[in-house]
Amino acid sequence: MNYYSTNKKAPIATLEKAVVKGLAEDKGLYMPENIKPLPQEFFDNIDKMTFQEIAYTVADAFFGEDVDAESLKQIVYDTLAFETPVVPVTETIYTLELFHGPTLAFKDVGARFMARLLQYFLKKEGKLGKGGEANVNVLVATSGDTGSAVANGFLGVDGIHVYVLYPKGKVSPIQECQFTTLGQNITAIEVDGVFDDCQALVKNAFMDADLNAHMKLTSANSINVARFLPQAFYYFNAYAQLKKQGKADQMVMCVPSGNFGNICAALFGHRMGLPIKRFVAANNANDIFYNYLQTGEYNPQPSKATLANAMDVGDPSNFARIHELYKGDHKAITSLISGATYKDEQIAETMKQCYAETKYVLDPHGACGYQALKDLLQPGEVGVFCETAHPAKFKEKVDAILSTDIDIPARLQAFMKGTKQSIDMTREFADFKAYLMQQ
Ligand SMILES: *Cc1c(COP(=O)(O)O)cnc(C)c1O
């Protein structure tokens, strides 16, 4: 299948090119030329299929023309070696727990999938370097979770070096450990700035002719099709789990959103026929999308630091994809997607209330999703919100708000034993460029 740029000024790309390049030449995001509807029969039987079987069916629709069936199956099965249970929180509100992967982040699936797919293409072309030589360099800007998921997804993968750029002092200590302690083919770069500065450095690097002549660069942010599309698997699986309980007829899916990759994948699923009634994009104080829904105007803003820091995004990349998916039709978008926005005080209040009433420990991101369903769910509907991070990743904040002492899963503790290694960087592109030119 071919991919075109949302800006329509770049050449059409193959899947391989879209994955290796990340961003199109015109700074647009790649979109698949068509989104294949899945047959009714699939939806009729989905509740009898395993997560891996469901995911393979979805993956085949996107990638089946470009990856042979056996390899694709292996990639999918390797990527999804964990569960994403749908757990009741109240009578009508369920949570889709997406934090049971290797770094307890929903981004684990996309990161691992992308690493395996890149490796597949490098191998197929005989381009895999000897002696650990990096053929492709992945640049990733993170406000926390992306860095750990990408670093761990790519750790030890031949032929690929990963540079994780993160804002100094703005990610939680546990998150920082997850990508600064790995070594091998992972380099952490601590930027004296905010997330948007990190994202700007990465975007500028992709556009820089000297750098591109010097090294092959790609992105593992959700601008990369191989990173965000596999997240569609989650929503098919969530639907399957609710259908099994006879609760899927009026399913509302609520996604706490930052760069809007996750909800965008859900919307691709909807376009493939997934019978979700409507969507809610839950935001923290970074309310750019919310304002777009109200006014039809998209006005990027500098990001604001909040309790839900993985959603501190002032110019969500995947807005371009959502806009393109509905051909810019504001009415079509608002009739399917609602928005909600919550300040830190409300997030903390929601966490407290939910804990007092249900004993469920929300993390600050999931709290936005839960509150949005509380506010927007209509009678007869069943709401599912994504719990996008394990609360222990934000242990200091969660414990302070709930007066708890929540357990840190063993998998997280293991990361905290390593030694931090990172490179200091200013937010000036010239400095970042000079550094990369020496690699
Ligand atoms: C990345 C992330 C989000 C936002 O996801 P997007 O795909 O960027 O919208 C929300 N919560 C957590 C915990 C995350 O790590």
Short mmCIF file of C-alpha atoms and ligand atoms in Angstrom, two decimals:
data_model
loop_
_atom_site.label_atom_id
_atom_site.label_comp_id
_atom_site.label_asym_id
_atom_site.label_seq_id
_atom_site.Cartn_x
_atom_site.Cartn_y
_atom_site.Cartn_z
CA MET A 1 0.00 0.00 0.00
CA ASN A 2 1.16 3.52 -0.69
CA TYR A 3 1.22 6.45 1.68
CA TYR A 4 0.63 10.10 0.91
CA SER A 5 1.47 13.20 2.89
CA THR A 6 -1.22 15.20 4.68
CA ASN A 7 0.34 18.31 3.12
CA LYS A 8 -0.07 16.78 -0.39
CA LYS A 9 3.23 18.27 -1.59
CA ALA A 10 5.50 15.25 -1.20
CA PRO A 11 5.83 12.21 -3.45
CA ILE A 12 3.77 9.10 -2.68
CA ALA A 13 5.77 6.67 -0.51
CA THR A 14 5.90 2.93 -0.03
CA LEU A 15 5.35 1.59 3.50
CA GLU A 16 9.09 1.05 3.81
CA LYS A 17 9.83 4.63 2.88
CA ALA A 18 7.11 5.97 5.19
CA VAL A 19 8.53 3.98 8.11
CA VAL A 20 12.17 4.80 7.38
CA LYS A 21 11.51 8.50 6.77
CA GLY A 22 8.87 9.07 9.46
CA LEU A 23 7.85 12.53 8.29
CA ALA A 24 7.21 13.34 4.61
CA GLU A 25 9.45 15.79 2.72
CA ASP A 26 6.83 18.53 3.01
CA LYS A 27 6.61 18.06 6.81
CA GLY A 28 3.25 16.35 6.40
CA LEU A 29 2.29 13.07 8.04
CA TYR A 30 1.93 9.92 6.00
CA MET A 31 -1.56 8.52 5.47
CA PRO A 32 -2.38 5.14 3.91
CA GLU A 33 -4.01 5.59 0.49
CA ASN A 34 -6.88 3.45 1.56
CA ILE A 35 -8.28 2.12 4.78
CA LYS A 36 -9.83 -1.26 4.13
CA PRO A 37 -13.14 -1.98 5.82
CA LEU A 38 -13.10 -5.34 7.58
CA PRO A 39 -15.91 -7.79 6.77
CA GLN A 40 -19.03 -8.00 8.95
CA GLU A 41 -18.18 -11.63 9.67
CA PHE A 42 -15.04 -10.48 11.49
CA PHE A 43 -17.05 -8.24 13.81
CA ASP A 44 -19.64 -10.98 14.34
CA ASN A 45 -16.97 -13.37 15.56
CA ILE A 46 -14.52 -10.98 17.16
CA ASP A 47 -15.52 -11.96 20.71
CA LYS A 48 -14.41 -15.52 20.01
CA MET A 49 -10.94 -14.52 18.83
CA THR A 50 -7.75 -13.99 20.85
CA PHE A 51 -6.10 -10.56 21.05
CA GLN A 52 -3.33 -11.78 18.77
CA GLU A 53 -5.77 -13.15 16.18
CA ILE A 54 -7.72 -9.90 16.21
CA ALA A 55 -4.55 -7.86 15.91
CA TYR A 56 -3.24 -9.96 13.04
CA THR A 57 -6.47 -9.41 11.09
CA VAL A 58 -6.17 -5.63 11.59
CA ALA A 59 -2.42 -5.64 10.83
CA ASP A 60 -3.03 -7.61 7.63
CA ALA A 61 -5.45 -4.92 6.40
CA PHE A 62 -2.77 -2.24 6.84
CA PHE A 63 0.48 -4.06 6.17
CA GLY A 64 -0.47 -7.33 4.42
CA GLU A 65 0.45 -6.04 0.95
CA ASP A 66 3.96 -5.11 2.08
CA VAL A 67 4.97 -7.78 4.57
CA ASP A 68 4.66 -11.51 3.96
CA ALA A 69 2.07 -13.26 6.10
CA GLU A 70 4.49 -15.33 8.17
CA SER A 71 6.71 -12.37 9.06
CA LEU A 72 3.75 -10.15 9.86
CA LYS A 73 2.27 -12.79 12.10
CA GLN A 74 5.59 -13.09 13.93
CA ILE A 75 5.83 -9.33 14.38
CA VAL A 76 2.27 -9.12 15.72
CA TYR A 77 2.63 -12.08 18.05
CA ASP A 78 5.99 -10.88 19.36
CA THR A 79 4.58 -7.40 19.95
CA LEU A 80 1.46 -8.47 21.80
CA ALA A 81 2.73 -10.83 24.42
CA PHE A 82 0.57 -9.19 27.11
CA GLU A 83 -3.07 -8.52 27.91
CA THR A 84 -5.07 -5.28 27.85
CA PRO A 85 -8.02 -6.09 30.10
CA VAL A 86 -11.24 -4.09 30.20
CA VAL A 87 -12.03 -3.62 33.89
CA PRO A 88 -15.28 -2.22 35.36
CA VAL A 89 -14.83 0.89 37.51
CA THR A 90 -18.52 1.86 37.90
CA GLU A 91 -21.68 0.27 36.47
CA THR A 92 -21.34 2.05 33.13
CA ILE A 93 -17.69 3.10 33.05
CA TYR A 94 -14.94 0.64 32.24
CA THR A 95 -11.23 1.15 31.91
CA LEU A 96 -9.11 -0.35 29.18
CA GLU A 97 -5.83 -0.98 30.97
CA LEU A 98 -3.10 -0.40 28.42
CA PHE A 99 -0.22 -0.53 30.88
CA HIS A 100 0.64 -4.21 31.06
CA GLY A 101 3.44 -4.12 28.47
CA PRO A 102 7.20 -4.30 29.06
CA THR A 103 7.53 -0.65 30.21
CA LEU A 104 3.92 -0.47 31.45
CA ALA A 105 3.05 1.99 28.69
CA PHE A 106 0.52 1.72 25.88
CA LYS A 107 3.28 2.90 23.58
CA ASP A 108 5.09 -0.42 24.01
CA VAL A 109 3.04 -2.02 21.25
CA GLY A 110 3.73 0.62 18.62
CA ALA A 111 7.38 0.92 19.58
CA ARG A 112 8.06 -2.79 19.42
CA PHE A 113 6.03 -3.16 16.25
CA MET A 114 7.97 -0.39 14.56
CA ALA A 115 11.33 -1.81 15.67
CA ARG A 116 10.45 -5.22 14.26
CA LEU A 117 9.06 -3.81 11.04
CA LEU A 118 12.14 -1.64 10.44
CA GLN A 119 14.34 -4.63 11.11
CA TYR A 120 12.27 -6.66 8.65
CA PHE A 121 12.85 -4.10 5.91
CA LEU A 122 16.56 -3.72 6.66
CA LYS A 123 17.02 -7.49 6.56
CA LYS A 124 14.99 -7.92 3.40
CA GLU A 125 17.15 -5.37 1.59
CA GLY A 126 20.34 -6.88 2.95
CA LYS A 127 21.10 -3.53 4.57
CA LEU A 128 21.77 -4.73 8.06
CA GLY A 129 25.26 -3.53 8.97
CA LYS A 130 27.91 -5.76 10.48
CA GLY A 131 29.34 -5.27 13.96
CA GLY A 132 26.41 -3.27 15.29
CA GLU A 133 26.90 -0.43 12.81
CA ALA A 134 23.78 1.75 12.85
CA ASN A 135 22.01 1.86 9.49
CA VAL A 136 19.05 3.80 10.76
CA ASN A 137 18.98 6.36 13.55
CA VAL A 138 15.75 6.84 15.39
CA LEU A 139 15.16 10.26 16.92
CA VAL A 140 12.42 10.45 19.46
CA ALA A 141 11.17 13.37 21.53
CA THR A 142 9.47 12.36 24.74
CA SER A 143 7.47 13.94 27.51
CA GLY A 144 7.97 10.71 29.45
CA ASP A 145 6.41 7.51 28.24
CA THR A 146 7.41 7.50 24.59
CA GLY A 147 11.09 7.49 25.45
CA SER A 148 10.89 4.45 27.65
CA ALA A 149 8.64 2.51 25.28
CA VAL A 150 10.76 3.30 22.23
CA ALA A 151 14.08 2.72 23.99
CA ASN A 152 12.93 -0.65 25.28
CA GLY A 153 11.20 -1.62 22.05
CA PHE A 154 14.41 -0.98 20.09
CA LEU A 155 16.91 -2.12 22.71
CA GLY A 156 19.42 -4.51 21.18
CA VAL A 157 17.82 -4.39 17.70
CA ASP A 158 20.64 -4.67 15.15
CA GLY A 159 21.30 -1.84 12.77
CA ILE A 160 19.26 0.78 14.62
CA HIS A 161 20.49 3.45 17.06
CA VAL A 162 18.00 5.39 19.16
CA TYR A 163 18.38 8.96 20.46
CA VAL A 164 15.82 9.88 23.10
CA LEU A 165 15.38 13.63 23.65
CA TYR A 166 13.63 14.60 26.87
CA PRO A 167 12.99 17.85 28.76
CA LYS A 168 15.27 18.24 31.76
CA GLY A 169 13.42 17.97 35.06
CA LYS A 170 10.04 17.38 33.43
CA VAL A 171 9.76 13.59 33.41
CA SER A 172 9.20 11.48 36.51
CA PRO A 173 12.25 9.80 38.07
CA ILE A 174 10.93 6.34 37.22
CA GLN A 175 10.31 7.33 33.60
CA GLU A 176 13.79 8.81 33.34
CA CYS A 177 15.35 5.56 34.55
CA GLN A 178 13.54 3.64 31.86
CA PHE A 179 15.49 5.23 29.03
CA THR A 180 18.66 6.63 30.60
CA THR A 181 19.96 3.39 32.10
CA LEU A 182 19.88 1.06 29.11
CA GLY A 183 23.11 1.75 27.22
CA GLN A 184 23.75 -0.42 24.13
CA ASN A 185 22.08 1.21 21.10
CA ILE A 186 20.16 3.75 23.20
CA THR A 187 21.42 7.32 23.88
CA ALA A 188 19.46 9.65 26.16
CA ILE A 189 19.73 13.39 25.50
CA GLU A 190 18.62 15.74 28.28
CA VAL A 191 17.41 18.99 26.74
CA ASP A 192 17.34 22.24 28.69
CA GLY A 193 13.78 23.08 27.63
CA VAL A 194 10.23 21.73 27.43
CA PHE A 195 8.75 18.89 25.39
CA ASP A 196 7.93 21.16 22.47
CA ASP A 197 11.62 22.14 22.26
CA CYS A 198 12.55 18.46 22.04
CA GLN A 199 9.94 17.91 19.35
CA ALA A 200 11.20 20.96 17.42
CA LEU A 201 14.81 19.68 17.54
CA VAL A 202 13.69 16.35 16.13
CA LYS A 203 11.54 17.92 13.41
CA ASN A 204 14.37 20.27 12.39
CA ALA A 205 16.83 17.40 12.24
CA PHE A 206 14.61 15.58 9.74
CA MET A 207 14.53 18.66 7.51
CA ASP A 208 18.27 19.36 7.66
CA ALA A 209 20.07 18.48 4.43
CA ASP A 210 23.54 18.10 6.01
CA LEU A 211 22.29 15.75 8.68
CA ASN A 212 20.33 13.68 6.23
CA ALA A 213 23.39 13.34 4.04
CA HIS A 214 25.41 12.30 7.09
CA MET A 215 23.05 9.72 8.57
CA LYS A 216 19.74 7.99 7.93
CA LEU A 217 17.21 9.47 10.35
CA THR A 218 13.72 8.44 11.29
CA SER A 219 11.18 9.18 13.97
CA ALA A 220 9.53 6.86 16.44
CA ASN A 221 7.05 9.44 17.63
CA SER A 222 3.45 8.82 16.70
CA ILE A 223 4.10 10.69 13.47
CA ASN A 224 5.53 7.36 12.28
CA VAL A 225 2.85 5.16 10.74
CA ALA A 226 4.42 2.02 12.20
CA ARG A 227 4.26 3.53 15.68
CA PHE A 228 0.68 4.79 15.81
CA LEU A 229 -1.29 2.41 13.57
CA PRO A 230 -0.71 -0.75 15.67
CA GLN A 231 -2.47 1.04 18.52
CA ALA A 232 -5.70 0.37 16.60
CA PHE A 233 -5.40 -3.23 17.84
CA TYR A 234 -6.38 -2.10 21.32
CA TYR A 235 -9.76 -0.79 20.30
CA PHE A 236 -10.81 -3.88 18.40
CA ASN A 237 -9.83 -5.92 21.42
CA ALA A 238 -11.70 -3.63 23.81
CA TYR A 239 -14.81 -3.94 21.67
CA ALA A 240 -14.41 -7.73 21.63
CA GLN A 241 -14.22 -7.83 25.41
CA LEU A 242 -17.33 -5.70 25.88
CA LYS A 243 -19.21 -7.65 23.20
CA LYS A 244 -18.47 -10.84 25.11
CA GLN A 245 -20.37 -9.33 28.02
CA GLY A 246 -23.19 -8.06 25.81
CA LYS A 247 -22.27 -4.44 26.57
CA ALA A 248 -20.85 -3.20 23.28
CA ASP A 249 -24.03 -1.89 21.60
CA GLN A 250 -23.55 1.74 22.58
CA MET A 251 -19.88 1.83 23.30
CA VAL A 252 -18.24 5.20 23.83
CA MET A 253 -14.45 5.22 23.68
CA CYS A 254 -12.60 7.89 25.64
CA VAL A 255 -8.90 8.42 25.02
CA PRO A 256 -6.69 10.67 27.16
CA SER A 257 -4.78 12.49 24.43
CA GLY A 258 -1.59 14.44 23.95
CA ASN A 259 -0.14 14.06 20.47
CA PHE A 260 -3.39 12.35 19.43
CA GLY A 261 -1.72 9.24 17.99
CA ASN A 262 -3.67 6.82 20.14
CA ILE A 263 -7.09 8.27 19.42
CA CYS A 264 -6.15 8.61 15.78
CA ALA A 265 -5.49 4.86 15.64
CA ALA A 266 -8.90 4.30 17.24
CA LEU A 267 -10.49 6.49 14.56
CA PHE A 268 -8.76 4.46 11.84
CA GLY A 269 -10.36 1.41 13.49
CA HIS A 270 -13.73 3.13 13.33
CA ARG A 271 -13.18 3.81 9.64
CA MET A 272 -12.50 0.07 9.17
CA GLY A 273 -15.95 -0.63 10.57
CA LEU A 274 -15.33 -1.00 14.28
CA PRO A 275 -18.78 -0.29 15.75
CA ILE A 276 -17.89 2.28 18.38
CA LYS A 277 -20.73 4.79 18.74
CA ARG A 278 -18.64 7.85 19.46
CA PHE A 279 -15.32 9.06 20.87
CA VAL A 280 -14.17 11.44 23.56
CA ALA A 281 -10.73 13.05 23.49
CA ALA A 282 -9.82 13.90 27.07
CA ASN A 283 -7.22 16.61 27.59
CA ASN A 284 -5.44 18.19 30.50
CA ALA A 285 -5.02 21.98 30.51
CA ASN A 286 -3.50 21.76 27.03
CA ASP A 287 -6.84 22.39 25.36
CA ILE A 288 -5.93 23.01 21.71
CA PHE A 289 -8.07 20.20 20.34
CA TYR A 290 -10.92 21.02 22.69
CA ASN A 291 -10.92 24.58 21.38
CA TYR A 292 -10.80 23.32 17.82
CA LEU A 293 -13.96 21.29 18.45
CA GLN A 294 -15.73 24.34 19.86
CA THR A 295 -14.62 26.86 17.25
CA GLY A 296 -13.34 25.08 14.16
CA GLU A 297 -10.05 26.95 14.57
CA TYR A 298 -6.83 25.10 15.24
CA ASN A 299 -4.47 27.33 17.22
CA PRO A 300 -1.31 25.63 18.46
CA GLN A 301 -0.05 26.99 21.78
CA PRO A 302 3.11 26.55 23.82
CA SER A 303 2.62 23.44 25.96
CA LYS A 304 1.71 23.83 29.63
CA ALA A 305 3.26 21.60 32.27
CA THR A 306 0.57 19.57 34.08
CA LEU A 307 0.13 16.57 36.37
CA ALA A 308 -0.60 14.45 33.30
CA ASN A 309 2.73 15.28 31.69
CA ALA A 310 2.60 12.75 28.84
CA MET A 311 -0.25 14.86 27.48
CA ASP A 312 1.55 18.21 27.70
CA VAL A 313 1.46 18.90 23.99
CA GLY A 314 0.71 22.30 22.53
CA ASP A 315 0.66 21.34 18.85
CA PRO A 316 -0.56 17.75 18.55
CA SER A 317 1.08 16.17 15.50
CA ASN A 318 -1.75 13.82 14.67
CA PHE A 319 -4.29 16.60 14.37
CA ALA A 320 -3.20 16.67 10.73
CA ARG A 321 -4.20 13.03 10.31
CA ILE A 322 -7.57 13.45 11.98
CA HIS A 323 -8.25 16.53 9.88
CA GLU A 324 -7.33 14.58 6.76
CA LEU A 325 -9.33 11.49 7.75
CA TYR A 326 -12.51 13.61 7.69
CA LYS A 327 -11.34 15.87 4.86
CA GLY A 328 -11.37 18.86 7.18
CA ASP A 329 -15.12 18.53 7.79
CA HIS A 330 -15.56 20.11 11.22
CA LYS A 331 -19.17 18.89 11.48
CA ALA A 332 -18.17 15.31 10.72
CA ILE A 333 -15.46 15.53 13.36
CA THR A 334 -17.64 17.08 16.06
CA SER A 335 -20.49 14.66 15.45
CA LEU A 336 -18.17 11.74 16.17
CA ILE A 337 -15.69 13.18 18.67
CA SER A 338 -16.31 15.23 21.81
CA GLY A 339 -13.68 16.94 23.87
CA ALA A 340 -12.99 17.60 27.51
CA THR A 341 -10.27 19.54 29.28
CA TYR A 342 -9.22 19.43 32.94
CA LYS A 343 -6.87 21.50 35.03
CA ASP A 344 -4.60 19.92 37.61
CA GLU A 345 -6.94 20.63 40.55
CA GLN A 346 -9.76 18.79 38.80
CA ILE A 347 -7.47 15.88 37.91
CA ALA A 348 -6.45 15.51 41.56
CA GLU A 349 -10.06 15.83 42.70
CA THR A 350 -11.15 13.13 40.25
CA MET A 351 -8.41 10.78 41.44
CA LYS A 352 -9.56 11.26 45.03
CA GLN A 353 -13.23 10.80 44.26
CA CYS A 354 -12.71 7.73 42.13
CA TYR A 355 -10.50 6.16 44.78
CA ALA A 356 -12.97 6.94 47.57
CA GLU A 357 -15.95 5.64 45.63
CA THR A 358 -14.50 2.66 43.79
CA LYS A 359 -11.03 1.91 45.22
CA TYR A 360 -9.66 2.16 41.67
CA VAL A 361 -6.32 4.00 41.56
CA LEU A 362 -6.28 6.29 38.54
CA ASP A 363 -3.11 7.83 37.25
CA PRO A 364 -3.38 11.52 36.26
CA HIS A 365 -3.81 10.69 32.55
CA GLY A 366 -6.50 8.08 33.10
CA ALA A 367 -8.20 10.50 35.48
CA CYS A 368 -8.88 12.88 32.58
CA GLY A 369 -10.51 10.00 30.70
CA TYR A 370 -12.60 8.86 33.64
CA GLN A 371 -13.83 12.36 34.39
CA ALA A 372 -14.69 13.01 30.75
CA LEU A 373 -16.95 9.94 30.75
CA LYS A 374 -18.51 10.99 34.05
CA ASP A 375 -19.30 14.34 32.47
CA LEU A 376 -20.33 13.27 28.98
CA LEU A 377 -21.78 9.74 29.05
CA GLN A 378 -25.47 9.63 28.05
CA PRO A 379 -28.08 7.21 29.42
CA GLY A 380 -27.84 3.81 27.74
CA GLU A 381 -24.20 4.24 26.77
CA VAL A 382 -21.31 2.22 28.12
CA GLY A 383 -18.07 4.15 28.38
CA VAL A 384 -14.54 2.81 28.18
CA PHE A 385 -11.59 5.05 28.97
CA CYS A 386 -7.96 4.13 28.40
CA GLU A 387 -5.79 3.89 31.49
CA THR A 388 -2.67 4.90 29.60
CA ALA A 389 -0.08 4.58 32.37
CA HIS A 390 0.40 2.47 35.46
CA PRO A 391 -0.16 4.77 38.47
CA ALA A 392 3.16 3.67 39.97
CA LYS A 393 4.95 5.56 37.21
CA PHE A 394 3.71 8.71 38.90
CA LYS A 395 4.03 7.30 42.39
CA GLU A 396 5.08 10.53 44.13
CA LYS A 397 2.12 12.45 42.71
CA VAL A 398 -0.41 9.67 43.13
CA ASP A 399 0.59 8.93 46.73
CA ALA A 400 0.52 12.62 47.63
CA ILE A 401 -2.98 13.05 46.19
CA LEU A 402 -4.50 9.82 47.51
CA SER A 403 -2.49 9.50 50.75
CA THR A 404 -1.50 6.01 49.67
CA ASP A 405 1.74 4.09 49.33
CA ILE A 406 1.14 2.21 46.11
CA ASP A 407 3.33 -0.73 45.13
CA ILE A 408 5.88 -0.38 42.36
CA PRO A 409 5.64 -3.40 40.07
CA ALA A 410 8.84 -5.47 39.95
CA ARG A 411 9.28 -4.68 36.28
CA LEU A 412 9.51 -0.97 37.07
CA GLN A 413 11.79 -1.49 40.04
CA ALA A 414 14.28 -3.31 37.85
CA PHE A 415 14.83 -0.15 35.78
CA MET A 416 15.56 1.90 38.89
CA LYS A 417 18.63 -0.17 39.70
CA GLY A 418 20.59 1.03 36.66
CA THR A 419 22.92 4.03 36.39
CA LYS A 420 21.73 7.17 34.60
CA GLN A 421 23.69 8.06 31.48
CA SER A 422 22.68 11.06 29.41
CA ILE A 423 24.07 13.82 27.21
CA ASP A 424 23.30 17.46 28.15
CA MET A 425 21.90 19.55 25.32
CA THR A 426 20.64 23.12 24.88
CA ARG A 427 17.43 23.73 22.95
CA GLU A 428 19.36 25.33 20.09
CA PHE A 429 19.21 23.30 16.90
CA ALA A 430 22.79 24.26 15.98
CA ASP A 431 24.07 22.46 19.10
CA PHE A 432 22.02 19.35 18.46
CA LYS A 433 23.12 19.28 14.84
CA ALA A 434 26.78 19.63 15.77
CA TYR A 435 26.42 16.71 18.15
CA LEU A 436 24.77 14.45 15.57
CA MET A 437 27.32 15.38 12.90
CA GLN A 438 29.99 13.87 15.17
CA GLN A 439 28.18 10.53 15.50
C1 LIG B 1 1.61 9.17 25.28
C2 LIG B 1 0.66 9.21 26.39
C3 LIG B 1 -0.62 9.78 26.28
C4 LIG B 1 -1.05 10.51 25.02
O1 LIG B 1 -1.10 9.70 23.88
P1 LIG B 1 -1.11 10.36 22.43
O2 LIG B 1 -1.11 9.21 21.51
O3 LIG B 1 0.11 11.18 22.33
O4 LIG B 1 -2.34 11.19 22.36
C5 LIG B 1 -1.48 9.71 27.34
N1 LIG B 1 -1.11 9.12 28.49
C6 LIG B 1 0.10 8.56 28.65
C7 LIG B 1 0.44 7.97 29.94
C8 LIG B 1 1.01 8.58 27.60
O5 LIG B 1 2.22 8.05 27.79
#
